[in-house]
Short mmCIF file of C-alpha atoms in Angstrom, two decimals:
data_model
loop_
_atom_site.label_atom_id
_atom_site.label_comp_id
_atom_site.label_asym_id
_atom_site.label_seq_id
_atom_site.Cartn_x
_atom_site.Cartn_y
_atom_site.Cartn_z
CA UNK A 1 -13.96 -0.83 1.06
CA UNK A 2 -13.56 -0.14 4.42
CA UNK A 3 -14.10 2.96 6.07
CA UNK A 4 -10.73 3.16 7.46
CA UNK A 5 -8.92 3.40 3.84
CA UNK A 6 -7.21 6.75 3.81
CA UNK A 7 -7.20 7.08 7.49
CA UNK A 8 -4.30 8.57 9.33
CA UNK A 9 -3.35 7.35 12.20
CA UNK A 10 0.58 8.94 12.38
CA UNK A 11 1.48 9.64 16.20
CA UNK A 12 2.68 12.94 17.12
CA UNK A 13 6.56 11.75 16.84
CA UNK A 14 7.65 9.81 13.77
CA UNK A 15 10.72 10.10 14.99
CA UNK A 16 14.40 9.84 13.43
CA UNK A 17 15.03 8.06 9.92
CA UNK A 18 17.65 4.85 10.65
CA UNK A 19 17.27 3.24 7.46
CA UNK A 20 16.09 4.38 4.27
CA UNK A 21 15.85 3.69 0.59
CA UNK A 22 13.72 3.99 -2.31
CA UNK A 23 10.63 1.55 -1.00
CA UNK A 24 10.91 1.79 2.57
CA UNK A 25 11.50 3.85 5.77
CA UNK A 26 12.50 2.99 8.92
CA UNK A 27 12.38 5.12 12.20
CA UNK A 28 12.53 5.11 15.80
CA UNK A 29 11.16 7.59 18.39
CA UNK A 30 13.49 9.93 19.45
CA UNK A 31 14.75 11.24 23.22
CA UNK A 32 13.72 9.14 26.27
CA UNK A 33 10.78 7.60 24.64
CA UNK A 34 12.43 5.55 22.49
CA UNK A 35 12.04 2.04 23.41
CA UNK A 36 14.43 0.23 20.95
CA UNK A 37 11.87 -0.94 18.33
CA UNK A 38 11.77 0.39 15.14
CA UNK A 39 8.90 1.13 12.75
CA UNK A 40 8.99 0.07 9.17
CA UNK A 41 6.74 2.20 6.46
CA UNK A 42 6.42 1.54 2.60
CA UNK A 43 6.64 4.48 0.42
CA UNK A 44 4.61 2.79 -2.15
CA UNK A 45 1.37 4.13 -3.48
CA UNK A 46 -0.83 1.74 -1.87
CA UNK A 47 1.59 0.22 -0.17
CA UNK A 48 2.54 -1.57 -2.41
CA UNK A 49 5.22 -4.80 -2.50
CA UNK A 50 7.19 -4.23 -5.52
CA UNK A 51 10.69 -5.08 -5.69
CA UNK A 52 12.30 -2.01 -4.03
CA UNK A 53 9.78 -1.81 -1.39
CA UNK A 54 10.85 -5.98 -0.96
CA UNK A 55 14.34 -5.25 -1.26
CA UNK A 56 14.07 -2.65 1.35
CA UNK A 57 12.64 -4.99 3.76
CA UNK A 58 15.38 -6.83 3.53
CA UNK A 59 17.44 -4.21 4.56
CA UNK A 60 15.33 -2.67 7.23
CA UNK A 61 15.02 -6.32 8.81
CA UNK A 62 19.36 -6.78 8.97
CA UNK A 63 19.57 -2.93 10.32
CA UNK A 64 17.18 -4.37 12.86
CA UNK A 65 18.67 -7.56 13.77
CA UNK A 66 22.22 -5.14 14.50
CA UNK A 67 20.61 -2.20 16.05
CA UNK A 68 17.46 -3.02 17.61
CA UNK A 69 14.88 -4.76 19.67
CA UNK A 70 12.37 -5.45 17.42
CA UNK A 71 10.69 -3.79 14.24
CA UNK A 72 6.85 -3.41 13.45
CA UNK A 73 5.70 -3.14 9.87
CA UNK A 74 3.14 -0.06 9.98
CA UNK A 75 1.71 2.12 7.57
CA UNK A 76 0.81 5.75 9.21
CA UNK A 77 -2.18 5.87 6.31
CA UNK A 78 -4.20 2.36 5.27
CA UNK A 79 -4.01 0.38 3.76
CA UNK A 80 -1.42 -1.76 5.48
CA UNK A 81 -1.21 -3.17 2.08
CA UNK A 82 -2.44 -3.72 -1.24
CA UNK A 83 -0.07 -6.64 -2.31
CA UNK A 84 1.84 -7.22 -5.19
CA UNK A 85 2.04 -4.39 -7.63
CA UNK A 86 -0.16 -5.53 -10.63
CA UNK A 87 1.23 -3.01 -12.82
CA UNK A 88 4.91 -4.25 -12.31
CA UNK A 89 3.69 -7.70 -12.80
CA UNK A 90 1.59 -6.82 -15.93
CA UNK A 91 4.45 -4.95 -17.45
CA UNK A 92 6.52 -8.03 -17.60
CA UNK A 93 4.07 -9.71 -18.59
CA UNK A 94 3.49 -7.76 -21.80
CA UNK A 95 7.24 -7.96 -22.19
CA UNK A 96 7.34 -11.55 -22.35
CA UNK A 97 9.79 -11.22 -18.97
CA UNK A 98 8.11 -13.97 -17.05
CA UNK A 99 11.83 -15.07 -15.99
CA UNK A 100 11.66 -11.75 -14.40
CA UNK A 101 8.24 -12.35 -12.89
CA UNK A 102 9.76 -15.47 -11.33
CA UNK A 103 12.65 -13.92 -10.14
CA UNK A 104 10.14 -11.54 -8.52
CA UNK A 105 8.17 -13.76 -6.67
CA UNK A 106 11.50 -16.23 -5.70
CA UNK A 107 12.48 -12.54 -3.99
CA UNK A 108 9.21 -12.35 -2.34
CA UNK A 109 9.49 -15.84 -0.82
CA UNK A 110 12.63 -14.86 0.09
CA UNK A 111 11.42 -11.52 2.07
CA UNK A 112 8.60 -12.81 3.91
CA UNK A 113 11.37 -15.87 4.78
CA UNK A 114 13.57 -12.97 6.46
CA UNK A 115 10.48 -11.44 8.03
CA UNK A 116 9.59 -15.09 9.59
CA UNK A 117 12.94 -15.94 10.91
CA UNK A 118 14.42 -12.74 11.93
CA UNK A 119 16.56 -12.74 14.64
CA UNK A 120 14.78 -10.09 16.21
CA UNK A 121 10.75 -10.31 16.72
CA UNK A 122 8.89 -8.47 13.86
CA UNK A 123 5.39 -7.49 14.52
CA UNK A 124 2.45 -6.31 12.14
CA UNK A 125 0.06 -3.26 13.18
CA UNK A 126 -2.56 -3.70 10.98
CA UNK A 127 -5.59 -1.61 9.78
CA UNK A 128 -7.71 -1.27 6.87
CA UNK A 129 -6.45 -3.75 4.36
CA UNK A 130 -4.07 -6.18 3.96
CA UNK A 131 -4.41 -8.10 0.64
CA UNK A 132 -2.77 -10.76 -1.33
CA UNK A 133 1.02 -10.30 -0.46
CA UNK A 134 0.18 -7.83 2.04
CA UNK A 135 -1.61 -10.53 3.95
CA UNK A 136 1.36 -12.87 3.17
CA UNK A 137 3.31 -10.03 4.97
CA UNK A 138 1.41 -10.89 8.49
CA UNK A 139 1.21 -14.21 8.37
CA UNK A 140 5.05 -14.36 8.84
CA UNK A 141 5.55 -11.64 11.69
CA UNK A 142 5.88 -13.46 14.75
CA UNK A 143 2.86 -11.12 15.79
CA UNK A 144 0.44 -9.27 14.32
CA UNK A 145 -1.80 -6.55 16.28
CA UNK A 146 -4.74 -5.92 14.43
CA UNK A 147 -7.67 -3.53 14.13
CA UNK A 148 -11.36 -4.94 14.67
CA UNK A 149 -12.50 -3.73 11.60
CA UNK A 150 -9.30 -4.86 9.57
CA UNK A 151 -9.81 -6.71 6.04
CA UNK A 152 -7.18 -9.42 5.88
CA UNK A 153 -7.49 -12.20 2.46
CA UNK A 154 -5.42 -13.89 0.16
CA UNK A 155 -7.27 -12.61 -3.04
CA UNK A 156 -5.05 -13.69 -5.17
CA UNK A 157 -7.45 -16.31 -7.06
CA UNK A 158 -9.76 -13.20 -8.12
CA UNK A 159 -6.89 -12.74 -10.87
CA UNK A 160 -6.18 -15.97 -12.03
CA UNK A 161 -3.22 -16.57 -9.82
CA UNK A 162 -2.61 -18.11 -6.52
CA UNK A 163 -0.70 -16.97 -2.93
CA UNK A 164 2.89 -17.55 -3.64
CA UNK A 165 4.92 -15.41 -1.12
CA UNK A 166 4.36 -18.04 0.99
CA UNK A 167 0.59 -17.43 1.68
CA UNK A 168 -0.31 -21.29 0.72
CA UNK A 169 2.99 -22.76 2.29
CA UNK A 170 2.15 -21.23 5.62
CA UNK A 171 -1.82 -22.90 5.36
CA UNK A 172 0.16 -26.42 4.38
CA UNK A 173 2.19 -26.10 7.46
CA UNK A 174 -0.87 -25.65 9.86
CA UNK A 175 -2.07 -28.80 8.22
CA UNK A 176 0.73 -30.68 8.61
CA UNK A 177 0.70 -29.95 12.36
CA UNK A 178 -3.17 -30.91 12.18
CA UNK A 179 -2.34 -34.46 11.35
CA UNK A 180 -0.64 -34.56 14.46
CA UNK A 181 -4.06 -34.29 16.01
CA UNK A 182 -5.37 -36.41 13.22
CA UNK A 183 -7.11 -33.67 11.49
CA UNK A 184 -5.69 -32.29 8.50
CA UNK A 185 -7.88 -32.69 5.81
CA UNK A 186 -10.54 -30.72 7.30
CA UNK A 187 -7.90 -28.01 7.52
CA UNK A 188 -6.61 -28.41 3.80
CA UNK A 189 -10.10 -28.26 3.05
CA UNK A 190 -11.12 -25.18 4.77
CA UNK A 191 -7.74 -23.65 3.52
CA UNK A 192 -8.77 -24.65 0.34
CA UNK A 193 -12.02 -23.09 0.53
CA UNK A 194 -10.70 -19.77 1.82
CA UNK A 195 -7.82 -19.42 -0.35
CA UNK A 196 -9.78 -20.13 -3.73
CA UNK A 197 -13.07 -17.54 -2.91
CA UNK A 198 -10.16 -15.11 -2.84
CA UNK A 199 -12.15 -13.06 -0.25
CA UNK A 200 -10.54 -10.92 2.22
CA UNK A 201 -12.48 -11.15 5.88
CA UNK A 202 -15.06 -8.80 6.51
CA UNK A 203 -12.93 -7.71 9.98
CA UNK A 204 -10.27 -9.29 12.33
CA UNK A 205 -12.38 -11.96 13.74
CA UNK A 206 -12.94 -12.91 10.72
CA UNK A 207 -9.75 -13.17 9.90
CA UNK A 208 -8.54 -14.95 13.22
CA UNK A 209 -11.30 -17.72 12.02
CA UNK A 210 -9.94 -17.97 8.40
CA UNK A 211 -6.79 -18.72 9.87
CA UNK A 212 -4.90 -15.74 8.41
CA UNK A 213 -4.34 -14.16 11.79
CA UNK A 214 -3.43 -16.64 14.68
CA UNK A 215 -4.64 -17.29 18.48
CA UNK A 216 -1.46 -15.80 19.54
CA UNK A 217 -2.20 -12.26 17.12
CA UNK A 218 -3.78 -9.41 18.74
CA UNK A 219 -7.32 -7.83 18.15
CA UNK A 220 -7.51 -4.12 19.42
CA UNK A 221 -10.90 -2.03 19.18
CA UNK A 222 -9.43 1.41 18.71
CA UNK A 223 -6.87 2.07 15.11
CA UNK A 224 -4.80 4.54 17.22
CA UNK A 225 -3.85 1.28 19.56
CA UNK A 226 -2.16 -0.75 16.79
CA UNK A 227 1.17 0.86 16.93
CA UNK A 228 1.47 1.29 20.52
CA UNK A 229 -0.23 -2.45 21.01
CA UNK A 230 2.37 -3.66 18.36
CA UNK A 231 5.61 -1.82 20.08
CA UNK A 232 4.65 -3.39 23.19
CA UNK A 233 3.79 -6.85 21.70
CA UNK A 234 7.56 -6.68 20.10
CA UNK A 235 9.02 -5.59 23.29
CA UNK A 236 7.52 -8.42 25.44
CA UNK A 237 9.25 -11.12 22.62
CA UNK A 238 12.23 -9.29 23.09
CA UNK A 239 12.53 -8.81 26.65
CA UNK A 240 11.13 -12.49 26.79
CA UNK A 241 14.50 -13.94 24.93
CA UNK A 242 13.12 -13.85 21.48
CA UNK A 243 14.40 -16.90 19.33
CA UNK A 244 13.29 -17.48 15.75
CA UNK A 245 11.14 -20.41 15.17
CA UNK A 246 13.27 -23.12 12.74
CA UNK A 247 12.45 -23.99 9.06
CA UNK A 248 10.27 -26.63 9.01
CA UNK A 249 11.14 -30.15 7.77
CA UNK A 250 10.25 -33.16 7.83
CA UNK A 251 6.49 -31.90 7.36
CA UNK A 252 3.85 -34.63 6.15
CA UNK A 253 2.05 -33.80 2.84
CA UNK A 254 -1.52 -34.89 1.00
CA UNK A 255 0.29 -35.72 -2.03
CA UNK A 256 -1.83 -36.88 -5.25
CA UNK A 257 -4.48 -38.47 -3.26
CA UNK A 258 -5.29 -34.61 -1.72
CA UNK A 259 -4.98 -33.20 -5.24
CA UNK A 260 -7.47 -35.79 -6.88
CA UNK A 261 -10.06 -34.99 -3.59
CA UNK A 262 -9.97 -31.28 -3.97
CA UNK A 263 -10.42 -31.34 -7.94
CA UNK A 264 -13.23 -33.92 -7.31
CA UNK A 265 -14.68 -30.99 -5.84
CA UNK A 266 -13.94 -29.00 -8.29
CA UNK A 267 -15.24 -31.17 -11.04
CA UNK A 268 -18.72 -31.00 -9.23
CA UNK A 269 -18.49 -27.53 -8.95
CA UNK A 270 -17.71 -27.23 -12.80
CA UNK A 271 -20.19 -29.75 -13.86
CA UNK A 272 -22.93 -27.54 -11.70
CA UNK A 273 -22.07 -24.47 -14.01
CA UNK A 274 -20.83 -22.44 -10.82
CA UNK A 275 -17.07 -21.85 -12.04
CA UNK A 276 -15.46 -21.73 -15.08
CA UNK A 277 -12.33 -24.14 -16.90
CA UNK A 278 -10.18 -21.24 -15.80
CA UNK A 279 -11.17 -21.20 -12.32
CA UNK A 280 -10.86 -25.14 -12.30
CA UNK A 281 -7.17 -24.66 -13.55
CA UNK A 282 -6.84 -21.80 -10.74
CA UNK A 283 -7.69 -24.32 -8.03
CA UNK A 284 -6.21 -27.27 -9.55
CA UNK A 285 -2.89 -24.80 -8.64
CA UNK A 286 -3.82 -23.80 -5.52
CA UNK A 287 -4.64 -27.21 -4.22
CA UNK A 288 -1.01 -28.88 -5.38
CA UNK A 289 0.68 -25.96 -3.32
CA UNK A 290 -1.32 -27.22 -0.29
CA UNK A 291 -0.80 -30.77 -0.92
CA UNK A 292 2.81 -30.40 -1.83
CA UNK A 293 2.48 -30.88 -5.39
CA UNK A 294 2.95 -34.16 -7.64
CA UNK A 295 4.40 -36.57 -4.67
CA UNK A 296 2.90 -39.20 -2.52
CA UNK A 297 0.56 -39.04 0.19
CA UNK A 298 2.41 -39.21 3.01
CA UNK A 299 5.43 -38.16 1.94
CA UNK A 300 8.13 -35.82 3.77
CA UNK A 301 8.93 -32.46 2.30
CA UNK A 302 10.29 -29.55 3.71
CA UNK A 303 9.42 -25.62 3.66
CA UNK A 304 11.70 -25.13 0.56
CA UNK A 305 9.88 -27.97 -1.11
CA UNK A 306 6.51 -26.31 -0.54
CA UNK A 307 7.71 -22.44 -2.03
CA UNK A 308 8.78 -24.17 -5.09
CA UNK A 309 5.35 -25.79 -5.76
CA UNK A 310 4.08 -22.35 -4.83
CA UNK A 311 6.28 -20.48 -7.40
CA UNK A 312 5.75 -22.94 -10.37
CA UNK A 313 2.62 -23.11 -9.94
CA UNK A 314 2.14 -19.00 -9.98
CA UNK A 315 4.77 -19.13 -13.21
CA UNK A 316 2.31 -21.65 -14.93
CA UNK A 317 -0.98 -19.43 -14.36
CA UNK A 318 0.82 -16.44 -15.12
CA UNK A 319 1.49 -17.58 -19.11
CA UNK A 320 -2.03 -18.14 -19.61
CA UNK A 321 -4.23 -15.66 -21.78
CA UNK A 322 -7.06 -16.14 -19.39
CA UNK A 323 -5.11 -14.86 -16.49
CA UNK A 324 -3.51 -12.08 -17.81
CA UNK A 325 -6.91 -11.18 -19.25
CA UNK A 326 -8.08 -11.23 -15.66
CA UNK A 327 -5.22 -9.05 -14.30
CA UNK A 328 -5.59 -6.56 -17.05
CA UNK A 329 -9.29 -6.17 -16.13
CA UNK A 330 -8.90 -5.93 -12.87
CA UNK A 331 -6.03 -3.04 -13.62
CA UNK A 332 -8.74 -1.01 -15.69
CA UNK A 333 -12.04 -1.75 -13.43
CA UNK A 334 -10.75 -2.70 -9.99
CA UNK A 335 -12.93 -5.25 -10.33
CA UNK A 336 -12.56 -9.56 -10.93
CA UNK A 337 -13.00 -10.74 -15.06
CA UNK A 338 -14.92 -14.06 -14.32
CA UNK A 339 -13.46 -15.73 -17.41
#
């Protein structure tokens, strides 16, 4: 764990509350040095992303969008964020609910969809950790301003499961605009790679390398410069005549032949006793959400396309008794089952 965890950081003025509800606040400074951007906490232990701290992004993002310049997602303790909140997702598990599991996670596509295309330029100030869905959460801010010593992953495959807020979606995109350059399967590999060692990065280089923060994101030495680093990074989009990117379409996918090559790998992997049937089943997942599922090489899809491989593949993983064993254990011990 990094040293940072439990760290405050909270400037002298957390100003005045503009939106509120049961998973979120949302402030700006107050008096002359408010600059128009407004800072978004989650009230969650850990910081949770269950549904009301999703559903109050959601809100905090269209308050934004009327009433301000920009928003940064910040935390005034670390972690940024621990992801998904197991224990909601185990509960429904144990209640058979997995309708309501995928209703959850269709809701967290949607969220980190609002965060990506708001019409206002949302930043993430980043230290300590930001894991699973929390790491989903940066990787569709237009910016992210990040500690040095920051732990960013998707870490989802540690519990039998893969990134579906959008996590593998967003590594499928990059690849797509590799092949432009004629080298995308070196990035679906090393997405591949990254996403399935469900490892967060041992600090924000790290991260910037992974490709889970980008060349445009921000690396500051100091944890007290995030917020003011990520106010001004949210101001300069503004001021600049912030426009939301567009959905993607038209986007070029692997297809089967990208599945077969990535469970080839697999296979050898298996056959070499270093992973388990499980964890071949885990990847098998994980690499149709980066190749666009059951389809064609070479065939067109769009962003929409790409979530719903995502999300079926999460429902799928979810039913089995390996991976709930797996999130159970990791709910009592804080550590991976290797099943």
């Amino acid at each position: 764990m990094n040293g940072m965890e439990g760290a405050m950081t909270a400037p002298d003025d957390q100003g005045r509350t503009v939106y509120e509800d049961e998973g979120v606040r949302l402030w700006q400074s107050s008096g002359p040095s408010d600059d128009g951007v407004a800072i978004l906490s989650f009230k969650s232990k850990g910081h949770t992303l269950g549904p009301e701290v999703l559903e109050g992004i959601v809100a905090a993002v269209a308050h934004a969008e009327a009433h301000c310049k920009g928003m940064v997602i910040w935390q005034s303790k670390a972690p940024f964020s621990f992801g998904a909140n197991l224990k909601s997702m185990a509960a429904m598990v144990q209640a058979g609910a997995f309708e309501q599991a995928d209703q959850y996670i269709a809701r967290f596509q949607q969220m980190t969809a609002t965060l990506k295309y708001a019409r206002v330029p949302v930043v993430a100030g980043v230290y300590g950790m930001a894991l699973g869905g929390g790491c989903e959460v940066v990787m569709h801010c237009a910016r992210a301003v990040a500690a040095a010593e920051s732990n960013i992953g998707l870490v989802e495959a540690g519990v039998g499961l893969l990134p579906a807020g959008g996590g593998c979606k967003e590594f499928a995109l990059r690849a797509a605009q590799a092949a432009e350059e004629g080298d995308s399967w070196a990035c679906i590999e090393a997405a591949f790679a990254t996403i399935f060692s469900a490892t967060a990065s041992r600090d924000a280089q790290q991260a910037l390398e992974k490709g889970f923060l980008r060349a445009a994101d921000l690396i500051v030495p100091d944890v007290a410069a995030v917020l003011p680093t990520a106010r001004q990074a949210a101001l300069t989009l503004s001021n600049g005549g912030y426009t939301p990117p567009s959905p993607a379409r038209d986007i070029r996918v692997a297809g089967r032949d990208g599945i077969a090559r990535l469970e080839a790998t697999l296979a050898a992997r298996r056959e070499a006793g270093e992973i388990s049937a499980h964890d071949v089943r885990v990847g098998r997942a994980i690499a149709a959400a980066l190749c666009g599922g059951d389809v064609d090489t070479g065939t067109r899809v769009n962003e929409d396309d790409l979530l719903t491989v995502e999300r079926r593949a999460f429902a799928e993983l979810l039913k089995t008794e390996e991976t709930q064993q797996r999130i159970a254990h990791t709910m009592a011990t804080g550590k991976p089952l290797r099943n």
